[in-house]
CSV table of C-alpha atoms in Angstrom, one decimal:
chain,number,residue,atom,x,y,z
O,1,MET,CA,2.9,-21.5,51.8
O,2,SER,CA,2.6,-23.3,48.5
O,3,SER,CA,5.6,-23.5,46.2
O,4,VAL,CA,5.5,-22.0,42.7
O,5,PRO,CA,5.1,-24.7,40.0
O,6,THR,CA,8.1,-25.3,37.8
O,7,ASP,CA,6.9,-28.4,35.9
O,8,PHE,CA,4.3,-28.3,33.1
O,9,ASP,CA,2.9,-30.2,30.2
O,10,ILE,CA,3.6,-27.3,27.9
O,11,VAL,CA,5.5,-24.0,28.2
O,12,ILE,CA,4.7,-21.4,25.5
O,13,LEU,CA,7.4,-18.8,24.9
O,14,GLY,CA,5.8,-15.5,23.7
O,15,ALA,CA,2.6,-13.9,24.9
O,16,GLY,CA,1.6,-12.2,21.6
O,17,PRO,CA,-1.8,-13.0,19.9
O,18,VAL,CA,-0.5,-16.3,18.5
O,19,GLY,CA,1.0,-17.5,21.8
O,20,GLN,CA,-2.0,-16.6,23.8
O,21,SER,CA,-4.5,-18.1,21.3
O,22,CYS,CA,-2.4,-21.3,21.3
O,23,ALA,CA,-2.5,-21.5,25.1
O,24,LEU,CA,-6.3,-21.0,25.2
O,25,LEU,CA,-6.8,-23.7,22.4
O,26,LEU,CA,-4.6,-26.1,24.4
O,27,ALA,CA,-6.7,-25.5,27.6
O,28,LEU,CA,-9.8,-26.1,25.6
O,29,HIS,CA,-8.8,-29.3,23.8
O,30,TRP,CA,-5.7,-30.9,25.2
O,31,SER,CA,-4.4,-30.1,28.7
O,32,ASP,CA,-5.4,-29.0,32.2
O,33,PRO,CA,-5.0,-25.2,32.1
O,34,ALA,CA,-2.8,-25.3,35.3
O,35,ARG,CA,-0.4,-27.5,33.4
O,36,ILE,CA,0.2,-24.8,30.7
O,37,ALA,CA,2.6,-21.9,31.3
O,38,ILE,CA,3.1,-18.9,29.1
O,39,VAL,CA,6.3,-16.9,29.5
O,40,ASP,CA,7.1,-13.4,28.0
O,41,ALA,CA,9.9,-11.0,28.7
O,42,LYS,CA,7.6,-7.9,28.3
O,43,PRO,CA,5.1,-6.6,30.8
O,44,ALA,CA,1.5,-6.9,29.4
O,45,ALA,CA,1.2,-3.1,29.4
O,46,ASP,CA,4.2,-2.7,27.0
O,47,SER,CA,2.7,-5.1,24.4
O,48,ALA,CA,-0.7,-3.3,24.5
O,49,ARG,CA,1.0,-0.1,23.3
O,50,ASP,CA,1.9,-1.6,19.9
O,51,PRO,CA,0.5,1.0,17.4
O,52,ARG,CA,-0.3,-1.4,14.5
O,53,THR,CA,-3.7,-2.3,13.2
O,54,LEU,CA,-4.3,-6.0,12.6
O,55,ALA,CA,-6.1,-7.5,9.6
O,56,LEU,CA,-8.0,-10.6,10.8
O,57,SER,CA,-9.3,-13.1,8.2
O,58,TYR,CA,-12.8,-14.7,8.5
O,59,GLY,CA,-11.0,-17.9,9.5
O,60,SER,CA,-9.2,-16.1,12.3
O,61,ARG,CA,-12.6,-14.9,13.6
O,62,GLN,CA,-13.8,-18.5,13.7
O,63,LEU,CA,-10.8,-19.5,15.7
O,64,LEU,CA,-11.0,-16.6,18.2
O,65,GLU,CA,-14.7,-17.2,18.7
O,66,ARG,CA,-13.9,-20.8,19.6
O,67,ILE,CA,-11.8,-19.6,22.5
O,68,HIS,CA,-14.3,-16.8,23.4
O,69,ALA,CA,-11.7,-14.1,22.6
O,70,TRP,CA,-13.4,-12.4,19.6
O,71,PRO,CA,-13.4,-8.6,20.3
O,72,GLN,CA,-16.8,-8.1,18.7
O,73,ASP,CA,-17.3,-4.5,19.9
O,74,VAL,CA,-14.0,-3.1,18.6
O,75,VAL,CA,-13.6,-4.8,15.2
O,76,THR,CA,-14.5,-3.3,11.8
O,77,PRO,CA,-15.7,-5.6,9.1
O,78,ILE,CA,-14.1,-5.6,5.7
O,79,GLU,CA,-16.8,-6.4,3.1
O,80,THR,CA,-14.9,-5.4,-0.1
O,81,ILE,CA,-11.2,-5.4,-1.0
O,82,HIS,CA,-10.2,-3.0,-3.8
O,83,ILE,CA,-6.9,-3.9,-5.5
O,84,SER,CA,-5.3,-1.4,-8.0
O,85,HIS,CA,-1.9,-0.4,-9.5
O,86,ARG,CA,-0.9,3.3,-9.4
O,87,GLY,CA,-0.7,4.9,-12.9
O,88,HIS,CA,-2.1,1.9,-14.8
O,89,PHE,CA,-5.5,0.7,-15.8
O,90,GLY,CA,-6.9,-2.4,-14.2
O,91,ARG,CA,-8.3,-3.2,-10.8
O,92,THR,CA,-10.0,-6.1,-9.1
O,93,LEU,CA,-12.8,-6.2,-6.4
O,94,ILE,CA,-13.3,-9.0,-4.0
O,95,ARG,CA,-16.7,-8.9,-2.3
O,96,HIS,CA,-18.0,-10.8,0.7
O,97,ASP,CA,-21.3,-11.6,-0.8
O,98,GLU,CA,-19.6,-13.6,-3.6
O,99,TYR,CA,-18.6,-16.1,-0.9
O,100,GLY,CA,-21.7,-16.1,1.2
O,101,LEU,CA,-19.9,-14.6,4.2
O,102,PRO,CA,-20.8,-11.6,6.5
O,103,ALA,CA,-17.3,-10.2,5.8
O,104,LEU,CA,-14.0,-11.1,4.1
O,105,GLY,CA,-12.1,-10.1,7.2
O,106,TYR,CA,-11.9,-7.5,10.0
O,107,THR,CA,-9.6,-4.9,11.5
O,108,ALA,CA,-8.7,-4.5,15.1
O,109,SER,CA,-6.0,-2.6,17.0
O,110,TYR,CA,-3.2,-4.8,18.4
O,111,GLY,CA,-4.1,-3.6,21.9
O,112,ALA,CA,-7.8,-4.4,21.5
O,113,LEU,CA,-7.1,-8.0,20.4
O,114,LEU,CA,-4.5,-8.5,23.2
O,115,ALA,CA,-7.0,-7.2,25.8
O,116,ALA,CA,-9.6,-9.7,24.7
O,117,LEU,CA,-7.1,-12.5,24.8
O,118,GLN,CA,-5.6,-11.5,28.1
O,119,THR,CA,-9.1,-11.3,29.7
O,120,ARG,CA,-9.7,-14.9,28.7
O,121,LEU,CA,-6.2,-16.0,29.7
O,122,GLU,CA,-6.4,-14.5,33.2
O,123,ALA,CA,-9.8,-16.3,33.8
O,124,SER,CA,-8.6,-19.7,32.3
O,125,GLY,CA,-6.2,-20.9,35.1
O,126,ILE,CA,-3.2,-20.9,32.7
O,127,ASP,CA,0.0,-20.0,34.5
O,128,ILE,CA,1.2,-16.6,33.2
O,129,ARG,CA,4.8,-15.6,33.8
O,130,ARG,CA,5.7,-12.1,32.8
O,131,PRO,CA,7.9,-10.2,32.8
O,132,VAL,CA,10.1,-13.3,32.7
O,133,LYS,CA,12.9,-13.7,30.2
O,134,ALA,CA,13.7,-17.2,28.8
O,135,THR,CA,17.5,-17.5,28.3
O,136,ALA,CA,17.8,-21.1,27.0
O,137,CYS,CA,15.7,-24.0,25.9
O,138,THR,CA,17.4,-27.4,26.0
O,139,GLU,CA,16.4,-31.1,25.6
O,140,ALA,CA,15.9,-33.0,28.9
O,141,ASP,CA,14.7,-36.5,29.8
O,142,ASP,CA,11.3,-36.9,28.2
O,143,GLY,CA,10.9,-33.2,27.6
O,144,VAL,CA,12.6,-29.8,27.7
O,145,ARG,CA,14.2,-27.5,30.2
O,146,ILE,CA,13.6,-23.7,29.9
O,147,ASP,CA,16.1,-21.5,31.8
O,148,THR,CA,14.7,-18.1,32.8
O,149,ASP,CA,15.8,-15.2,34.8
O,150,HIS,CA,13.4,-16.4,37.5
O,151,GLY,CA,14.7,-20.0,37.6
O,152,PRO,CA,14.3,-23.1,35.4
O,153,LEU,CA,11.1,-24.6,34.1
O,154,THR,CA,10.5,-28.1,32.7
O,155,ALA,CA,7.9,-29.3,30.3
O,156,GLN,CA,6.9,-32.1,27.9
O,157,LEU,CA,6.9,-29.6,25.1
O,158,ALA,CA,8.1,-26.1,24.5
O,159,ILE,CA,6.2,-24.0,21.9
O,160,HIS,CA,8.2,-21.0,20.5
O,161,ALA,CA,5.7,-18.2,19.7
O,162,GLU,CA,8.1,-15.4,20.4
O,163,GLY,CA,9.2,-13.2,17.5
O,164,GLY,CA,8.7,-9.7,16.3
O,165,LEU,CA,9.6,-7.4,13.5
O,166,PHE,CA,11.9,-8.0,10.6
O,167,GLY,CA,15.4,-6.7,11.4
O,168,GLN,CA,15.7,-8.3,14.8
O,169,PRO,CA,18.3,-11.1,15.2
O,170,SER,CA,17.2,-14.3,13.5
O,171,ASP,CA,18.5,-17.7,12.6
O,172,ALA,CA,15.9,-18.3,9.9
O,173,ASP,CA,16.8,-20.4,6.9
O,174,VAL,CA,15.3,-17.9,4.5
O,175,GLN,CA,16.1,-14.2,5.2
O,176,ARG,CA,15.1,-11.6,2.6
O,177,ASP,CA,15.3,-7.9,3.1
O,178,PHE,CA,12.8,-6.1,0.8
O,179,ALA,CA,14.6,-2.8,1.3
O,180,GLN,CA,11.4,-1.2,2.4
O,181,GLN,CA,9.9,0.3,5.5
O,182,ALA,CA,6.2,0.5,6.4
O,183,ILE,CA,4.8,3.8,7.6
O,184,VAL,CA,1.8,3.0,9.8
O,185,SER,CA,-0.7,5.5,11.1
O,186,VAL,CA,-4.4,6.3,11.0
O,187,VAL,CA,-5.7,8.9,8.4
O,188,GLN,CA,-9.0,10.8,8.1
O,189,CYS,CA,-10.6,11.5,4.7
O,190,ASP,CA,-13.8,13.2,3.6
O,191,ARG,CA,-15.3,10.4,1.4
O,192,ALA,CA,-14.7,7.2,3.3
O,193,GLN,CA,-16.1,4.0,1.7
O,194,THR,CA,-17.4,2.1,4.7
O,195,HIS,CA,-16.1,-1.4,5.1
O,196,THR,CA,-13.9,-1.3,2.0
O,197,ALA,CA,-10.2,-2.0,2.2
O,198,PHE,CA,-7.8,-0.8,-0.4
O,199,GLU,CA,-4.5,-2.4,-1.6
O,200,ARG,CA,-2.7,-0.2,-4.0
O,201,PHE,CA,0.6,-1.2,-5.6
O,202,THR,CA,3.1,1.6,-6.3
O,203,ALA,CA,6.6,1.8,-7.7
O,204,GLN,CA,8.2,1.6,-4.3
O,205,GLY,CA,5.8,-0.9,-2.6
O,206,PRO,CA,2.2,-1.6,-1.7
O,207,LEU,CA,0.0,1.0,0.1
O,208,ALA,CA,-2.9,-0.3,2.1
O,209,LEU,CA,-5.9,1.5,3.7
O,210,LEU,CA,-7.9,-0.6,6.1
O,211,PRO,CA,-11.2,0.6,7.5
O,212,VAL,CA,-11.2,1.2,11.3
O,213,GLN,CA,-13.7,2.8,13.6
O,214,GLN,CA,-11.9,6.2,13.3
O,215,GLY,CA,-11.0,6.5,9.6
O,216,TYR,CA,-8.5,4.3,7.9
O,217,ALA,CA,-5.4,2.5,9.2
O,218,LEU,CA,-2.6,3.2,6.8
O,219,VAL,CA,0.3,0.8,5.9
O,220,TRP,CA,2.5,2.6,3.3
O,221,CYS,CA,5.5,0.5,2.2
O,222,CYS,CA,8.3,2.5,0.5
O,223,ALA,CA,12.1,2.8,0.3
O,224,PRO,CA,13.8,3.5,3.6
O,225,GLU,CA,14.9,7.0,2.6
O,226,ARG,CA,11.4,8.0,1.6
O,227,ALA,CA,10.0,6.5,4.8
O,228,HIS,CA,12.3,8.7,6.8
O,229,THR,CA,11.1,11.8,5.0
O,230,LEU,CA,7.4,10.8,5.3
O,231,ARG,CA,7.7,10.0,9.0
O,232,SER,CA,9.2,13.4,9.8
O,233,CYS,CA,7.7,15.8,7.3
O,234,PRO,CA,4.9,18.3,8.2
O,235,GLU,CA,1.4,16.9,8.2
O,236,ALA,CA,0.3,18.9,5.1
O,237,GLU,CA,3.3,17.6,3.1
O,238,PHE,CA,2.6,14.0,4.2
O,239,LEU,CA,-1.1,14.2,3.2
O,240,ALA,CA,-0.2,15.7,-0.2
O,241,ALA,CA,2.2,12.9,-0.9
O,242,LEU,CA,-0.4,10.3,0.2
O,243,GLN,CA,-3.0,11.9,-2.0
O,244,ASN,CA,-0.6,11.8,-5.0
O,245,GLU,CA,0.1,8.0,-4.4
O,246,PHE,CA,-3.4,6.9,-3.6
O,247,GLY,CA,-5.6,9.2,-5.8
O,248,GLN,CA,-9.2,10.3,-5.1
O,249,ARG,CA,-11.1,7.1,-4.3
O,250,VAL,CA,-11.7,8.1,-0.7
O,251,GLY,CA,-11.8,11.9,-1.4
O,252,ARG,CA,-9.4,14.3,0.3
O,253,PHE,CA,-7.1,13.2,3.0
O,254,ALA,CA,-7.7,15.6,5.9
O,255,ALA,CA,-5.6,14.5,8.9
O,256,VAL,CA,-3.0,11.9,10.0
O,257,ALA,CA,-2.3,10.6,13.5
O,258,ALA,CA,1.2,9.8,14.9
O,259,ARG,CA,3.4,8.1,12.3
O,260,HIS,CA,5.6,5.0,13.0
O,261,ALA,CA,8.0,3.2,10.8
O,262,PHE,CA,9.0,-0.5,10.7
O,263,PRO,CA,11.6,-2.4,8.5
O,264,LEU,CA,10.1,-5.0,6.1
O,265,GLY,CA,11.5,-8.4,5.1
O,266,MET,CA,10.8,-12.1,5.3
O,267,ASN,CA,12.2,-14.7,7.7
O,268,VAL,CA,11.1,-18.3,7.2
O,269,HIS,CA,12.3,-21.3,9.2
O,270,ALA,CA,12.4,-24.5,7.0
O,271,THR,CA,12.5,-26.7,10.1
O,272,LEU,CA,9.6,-26.2,12.6
O,273,THR,CA,10.6,-28.8,15.2
O,274,GLN,CA,13.7,-29.9,17.0
O,275,GLY,CA,13.3,-32.6,19.7
O,276,ARG,CA,10.4,-31.5,21.9
O,277,SER,CA,10.5,-27.8,20.7
O,278,VAL,CA,8.2,-26.4,18.0
O,279,ARG,CA,7.8,-23.1,16.3
O,280,ILE,CA,4.6,-21.2,15.5
O,281,GLY,CA,3.7,-17.7,14.4
O,282,ASN,CA,6.5,-15.2,14.1
O,283,ALA,CA,8.9,-17.7,15.6
O,284,ALA,CA,8.3,-19.8,12.4
O,285,GLN,CA,8.0,-17.0,9.9
O,286,THR,CA,7.9,-13.2,9.6
O,287,LEU,CA,6.2,-12.0,6.4
O,288,HIS,CA,5.8,-8.7,4.5
O,289,PRO,CA,2.5,-7.1,5.6
O,290,VAL,CA,1.1,-7.0,2.0
O,291,ALA,CA,-2.4,-8.7,2.1
O,292,GLY,CA,-2.2,-8.8,5.9
O,293,GLN,CA,-1.5,-12.5,6.1
O,294,GLY,CA,1.2,-12.8,8.9
O,295,LEU,CA,-1.0,-13.1,12.0
O,296,ASN,CA,-3.6,-15.2,10.2
O,297,LEU,CA,-1.0,-17.7,9.1
O,298,GLY,CA,0.3,-17.8,12.7
O,299,LEU,CA,-3.1,-18.5,14.1
O,300,ARG,CA,-3.5,-21.4,11.6
O,301,ASP,CA,-0.1,-22.7,12.9
O,302,ALA,CA,-1.5,-22.7,16.5
O,303,LEU,CA,-4.7,-24.4,15.5
O,304,THR,CA,-2.9,-27.1,13.5
O,305,LEU,CA,-0.5,-27.8,16.3
O,306,VAL,CA,-3.3,-28.2,18.9
O,307,ASN,CA,-5.3,-30.5,16.6
O,308,ALA,CA,-2.2,-32.6,16.0
O,309,LEU,CA,-1.6,-32.9,19.8
O,310,GLU,CA,-5.2,-33.8,20.4
O,311,GLN,CA,-5.2,-36.5,17.7
O,312,SER,CA,-1.7,-38.1,18.0
O,313,PRO,CA,-0.7,-40.8,20.5
O,314,SER,CA,2.6,-39.0,21.5
O,315,PRO,CA,4.1,-35.5,21.3
O,316,GLU,CA,6.7,-36.7,18.8
O,317,GLN,CA,4.1,-38.0,16.4
O,318,ALA,CA,2.1,-34.8,16.9
O,319,LEU,CA,5.1,-32.7,15.9
O,320,GLN,CA,5.7,-34.8,12.8
O,321,GLU,CA,2.1,-34.4,11.8
O,322,TYR,CA,2.2,-30.6,12.5
O,323,THR,CA,5.2,-30.2,10.2
O,324,LYS,CA,3.6,-32.1,7.4
O,325,GLN,CA,0.3,-30.3,7.6
O,326,ARG,CA,1.8,-26.8,7.7
O,327,GLN,CA,4.1,-27.2,4.7
O,328,LEU,CA,1.7,-26.3,1.9
O,329,ASP,CA,-0.1,-23.3,3.6
O,330,ARG,CA,3.2,-21.8,4.8
O,331,GLY,CA,4.9,-22.3,1.5
O,332,VAL,CA,2.0,-20.8,-0.5
O,333,THR,CA,1.5,-17.8,1.8
O,334,SER,CA,5.2,-16.9,2.2
O,335,GLN,CA,5.9,-17.2,-1.5
O,336,ALA,CA,2.7,-15.2,-2.5
O,337,THR,CA,3.4,-12.3,-0.1
O,338,GLY,CA,7.0,-12.2,-1.2
O,339,LEU,CA,6.0,-12.0,-4.8
O,340,LEU,CA,3.3,-9.3,-4.2
O,341,ALA,CA,5.8,-7.3,-2.2
O,342,ARG,CA,8.2,-7.2,-5.2
O,343,LEU,CA,5.8,-7.5,-8.1
O,344,PHE,CA,5.5,-3.8,-9.1
O,345,VAL,CA,8.6,-2.4,-7.5
O,346,GLY,CA,10.9,-0.8,-10.0
O,347,ASN,CA,9.4,-2.8,-12.9
O,348,PRO,CA,9.6,-1.3,-16.4
O,349,TRP,CA,6.4,0.0,-18.0
O,350,ALA,CA,5.7,-3.1,-20.1
O,351,THR,CA,5.8,-5.4,-17.1
O,352,ALA,CA,3.6,-3.0,-15.1
O,353,ALA,CA,1.1,-2.7,-18.0
O,354,LEU,CA,0.8,-6.5,-18.1
O,355,ALA,CA,0.3,-6.5,-14.4
O,356,GLY,CA,-2.5,-4.0,-14.8
O,357,ALA,CA,-4.1,-6.2,-17.4
O,358,GLY,CA,-3.8,-9.1,-15.0
O,359,LEU,CA,-5.8,-7.2,-12.4
O,360,THR,CA,-8.6,-6.7,-15.0
O,361,LEU,CA,-8.5,-10.3,-16.0
O,362,LEU,CA,-8.6,-11.3,-12.3
O,363,ASP,CA,-11.8,-9.2,-11.8
O,364,LEU,CA,-13.5,-10.7,-14.8
O,365,ALA,CA,-12.6,-14.3,-14.1
O,366,PRO,CA,-14.2,-15.7,-10.9
O,367,THR,CA,-12.3,-19.0,-11.3
O,368,LEU,CA,-9.0,-17.0,-10.9
O,369,LYS,CA,-10.2,-14.7,-8.2
O,370,LYS,CA,-11.7,-17.4,-5.9
O,371,PRO,CA,-8.4,-19.1,-5.0
O,372,LEU,CA,-6.9,-15.7,-4.0
O,373,ALA,CA,-9.9,-14.9,-1.8
O,374,GLN,CA,-9.9,-18.4,-0.2
O,375,GLN,CA,-6.2,-18.2,0.6
O,376,MET,CA,-6.7,-14.8,2.3
O,377,MET,CA,-9.7,-16.0,4.3
O,378,PHE,CA,-8.8,-19.5,5.2
O,379,GLY,CA,-5.3,-20.4,3.9
O,380,GLN,CA,-4.6,-23.8,2.3
O,381,ARG,CA,-6.8,-26.5,3.9
């Protein structure tokens, strides 16, 4: 009877989309799949029940296609993004054909993306350990030791990809509570605009409608007290409130699925590496969902790390290069999403009016709009 391996080149802590994508990239470019382990405390079935809809940039599609995990049959393309501010003139449109791309981005359910990744992972030869809880990660000779509730593992490198929602315990250097919660659900309307996503800024926070195969995925950010009311009120009352906030651009809202609420904030780690341990994805930063950049930023973390490992003569030099290369993209994305989350909230009329004028100017000036679109699709490169 063969013994269970306990020594690896790399152990990845966290089997969410970023951790699994990183494992598959490593197997493709850097290491024997059998020398990679991925550890997660949750059973796979628990993770697949996450109710959120994900916004995937065009750059994320390219990465997922590289590892043969693009869920083509269950994604919905976003060809136009409509940005507006409730109660004020001004709006901007970002269209895919302005950039010569088939789509600006895509939507997929969390479960559908995980299913595509897990299918690839199970066929790859990567060692999957779940449910297994990591209890400590410490430096050891020429590597790291990961203690788990199923015994210790050793590796040359530990990649922290675990993480979750804002509000969970964190030792991040920057921690900001936006005093908002997100109501997430799926809504039906009678005049859907196929392949158009809406980002509407309101006095309490942004409201997004993302096209999915069955209507629109809703992400409605508002004060916690209002979120509690919206989550528990009768369906007709909820739909009337949504209609009042969003207006008539997609006609009448007719139905809403189960409603869930999540706290919103931002955690950002200034230091990404310590010894032979490195952070990516939500282990490195947790962002506000405005503009849907969190997962896309995490996937860029994974790709940059794997490229650095492939091109550097030692893990230490690879981690130094990873830190240097991620500084600009992480800084721009975290600051931009933080600004957008707060920009219109509680602002006086004059500031809000200027913001509305800014949306009009953005729509009229391609030289201003292009950097915004490029950041959303590909990040800072």
